[in-house]
């Protein structure tokens, strides 16, 4: 995760009309978490598929002002790859977080962040993906400046009011 690639991600995300975040399988929860936090800074972030169907349906009205952020790791989901292809066909910008150098040339993403997934046991370790997502969230908050801070403060107060959690 170089400063140049990180800056490219943040620039593409902050300049998009709508940011669509997608993933399947075990990456689904990580993508959902990212969207949940990122929308505090960028209210235009949407998690797809919304109805657990196919993300292509949610991209139907997207265009070249939008971006798809796809998270895909081994074993790679054809549903996610197809969403990336469809997004490119529609002119969306494409950002990918993955664990390898997939054959990305046909997808032509604006930027790719590669996570380390090695683990001492049989299942993959998602700490690398999580570190990338947390770093991007941190950079988005910085880029969002005072407005991002105000959004987060408002969210914390709303949560405290609605469900009784502490605003600290």
Short mmCIF file of C-alpha atoms in Angstrom, two decimals, residues 64-150:
data_model
loop_
_atom_site.label_atom_id
_atom_site.label_comp_id
_atom_site.label_asym_id
_atom_site.label_seq_id
_atom_site.Cartn_x
_atom_site.Cartn_y
_atom_site.Cartn_z
CA UNK A 64 -19.07 7.10 -15.58
CA UNK A 65 -19.50 9.42 -12.58
CA UNK A 66 -19.57 6.39 -10.27
CA UNK A 67 -17.00 3.93 -8.95
CA UNK A 68 -17.08 0.26 -7.99
CA UNK A 69 -14.83 -0.83 -5.12
CA UNK A 70 -14.55 -4.62 -5.31
CA UNK A 71 -12.99 -6.86 -2.70
CA UNK A 72 -12.13 -10.30 -4.00
CA UNK A 73 -9.75 -12.90 -2.60
CA UNK A 74 -9.07 -16.57 -3.22
CA UNK A 75 -11.31 -18.40 -4.01
CA UNK A 76 -12.40 -15.63 -6.36
CA UNK A 77 -16.11 -15.17 -6.93
CA UNK A 78 -17.26 -15.07 -10.52
CA UNK A 79 -20.14 -12.87 -9.35
CA UNK A 80 -17.67 -10.20 -8.17
CA UNK A 81 -15.52 -10.49 -11.31
CA UNK A 82 -18.64 -10.19 -13.50
CA UNK A 83 -19.68 -7.08 -11.54
CA UNK A 84 -16.23 -5.59 -12.25
CA UNK A 85 -16.57 -6.36 -15.96
CA UNK A 86 -20.08 -4.91 -16.09
CA UNK A 87 -18.94 -1.77 -14.26
CA UNK A 88 -16.16 -1.22 -16.80
CA UNK A 89 -18.60 -1.76 -19.68
CA UNK A 90 -20.79 0.98 -18.21
CA UNK A 91 -17.80 3.32 -17.81
CA UNK A 92 -17.50 3.20 -14.02
CA UNK A 93 -14.12 3.64 -12.42
CA UNK A 94 -12.90 0.45 -10.78
CA UNK A 95 -10.89 -0.02 -7.59
CA UNK A 96 -9.92 -3.51 -6.45
CA UNK A 97 -8.65 -4.91 -3.16
CA UNK A 98 -7.35 -8.44 -3.65
CA UNK A 99 -4.75 -10.93 -2.48
CA UNK A 100 -2.94 -11.54 -5.74
CA UNK A 101 -2.15 -10.30 -9.19
CA UNK A 102 -5.36 -11.56 -10.73
CA UNK A 103 -5.52 -11.28 -14.49
CA UNK A 104 -6.53 -7.65 -13.99
CA UNK A 105 -5.49 -6.41 -17.42
CA UNK A 106 -8.94 -7.05 -18.92
CA UNK A 107 -10.59 -5.18 -16.02
CA UNK A 108 -8.28 -2.14 -16.30
CA UNK A 109 -8.81 -0.91 -12.72
CA UNK A 110 -7.80 2.62 -11.78
CA UNK A 111 -5.89 1.19 -8.83
CA UNK A 112 -5.33 -2.09 -6.99
CA UNK A 113 -4.36 -2.73 -3.38
CA UNK A 114 -2.98 -6.19 -2.66
CA UNK A 115 -3.37 -7.76 0.78
CA UNK A 116 -1.26 -10.47 2.36
CA UNK A 117 -3.43 -13.49 3.13
CA UNK A 118 -0.93 -16.12 4.32
CA UNK A 119 -1.88 -17.92 7.47
CA UNK A 120 -0.30 -20.60 9.66
CA UNK A 121 -3.52 -22.63 9.48
CA UNK A 122 -5.70 -23.91 6.65
CA UNK A 123 -7.95 -20.83 6.33
CA UNK A 124 -6.92 -17.49 4.89
CA UNK A 125 -6.05 -14.65 7.24
CA UNK A 126 -7.99 -11.46 6.53
CA UNK A 127 -5.82 -9.13 8.59
CA UNK A 128 -4.18 -7.80 5.43
CA UNK A 129 -7.52 -6.85 3.87
CA UNK A 130 -8.69 -5.36 7.16
CA UNK A 131 -5.49 -3.30 7.47
CA UNK A 132 -6.06 -1.89 3.98
CA UNK A 133 -9.70 -1.05 4.75
CA UNK A 134 -8.82 0.60 8.07
CA UNK A 135 -6.06 2.61 6.39
CA UNK A 136 -8.46 3.77 3.67
CA UNK A 137 -11.03 4.79 6.29
CA UNK A 138 -8.37 6.78 8.13
CA UNK A 139 -7.34 8.53 4.91
CA UNK A 140 -10.97 9.27 4.01
CA UNK A 141 -11.56 10.86 7.41
CA UNK A 142 -8.47 13.03 6.92
CA UNK A 143 -9.60 13.98 3.40
CA UNK A 144 -13.08 14.76 4.72
CA UNK A 145 -11.69 17.31 7.17
CA UNK A 146 -14.08 19.19 9.44
CA UNK A 147 -17.16 17.86 7.66
CA UNK A 148 -16.07 14.26 8.29
CA UNK A 149 -15.47 15.06 11.97
CA UNK A 150 -18.90 16.69 12.22
#
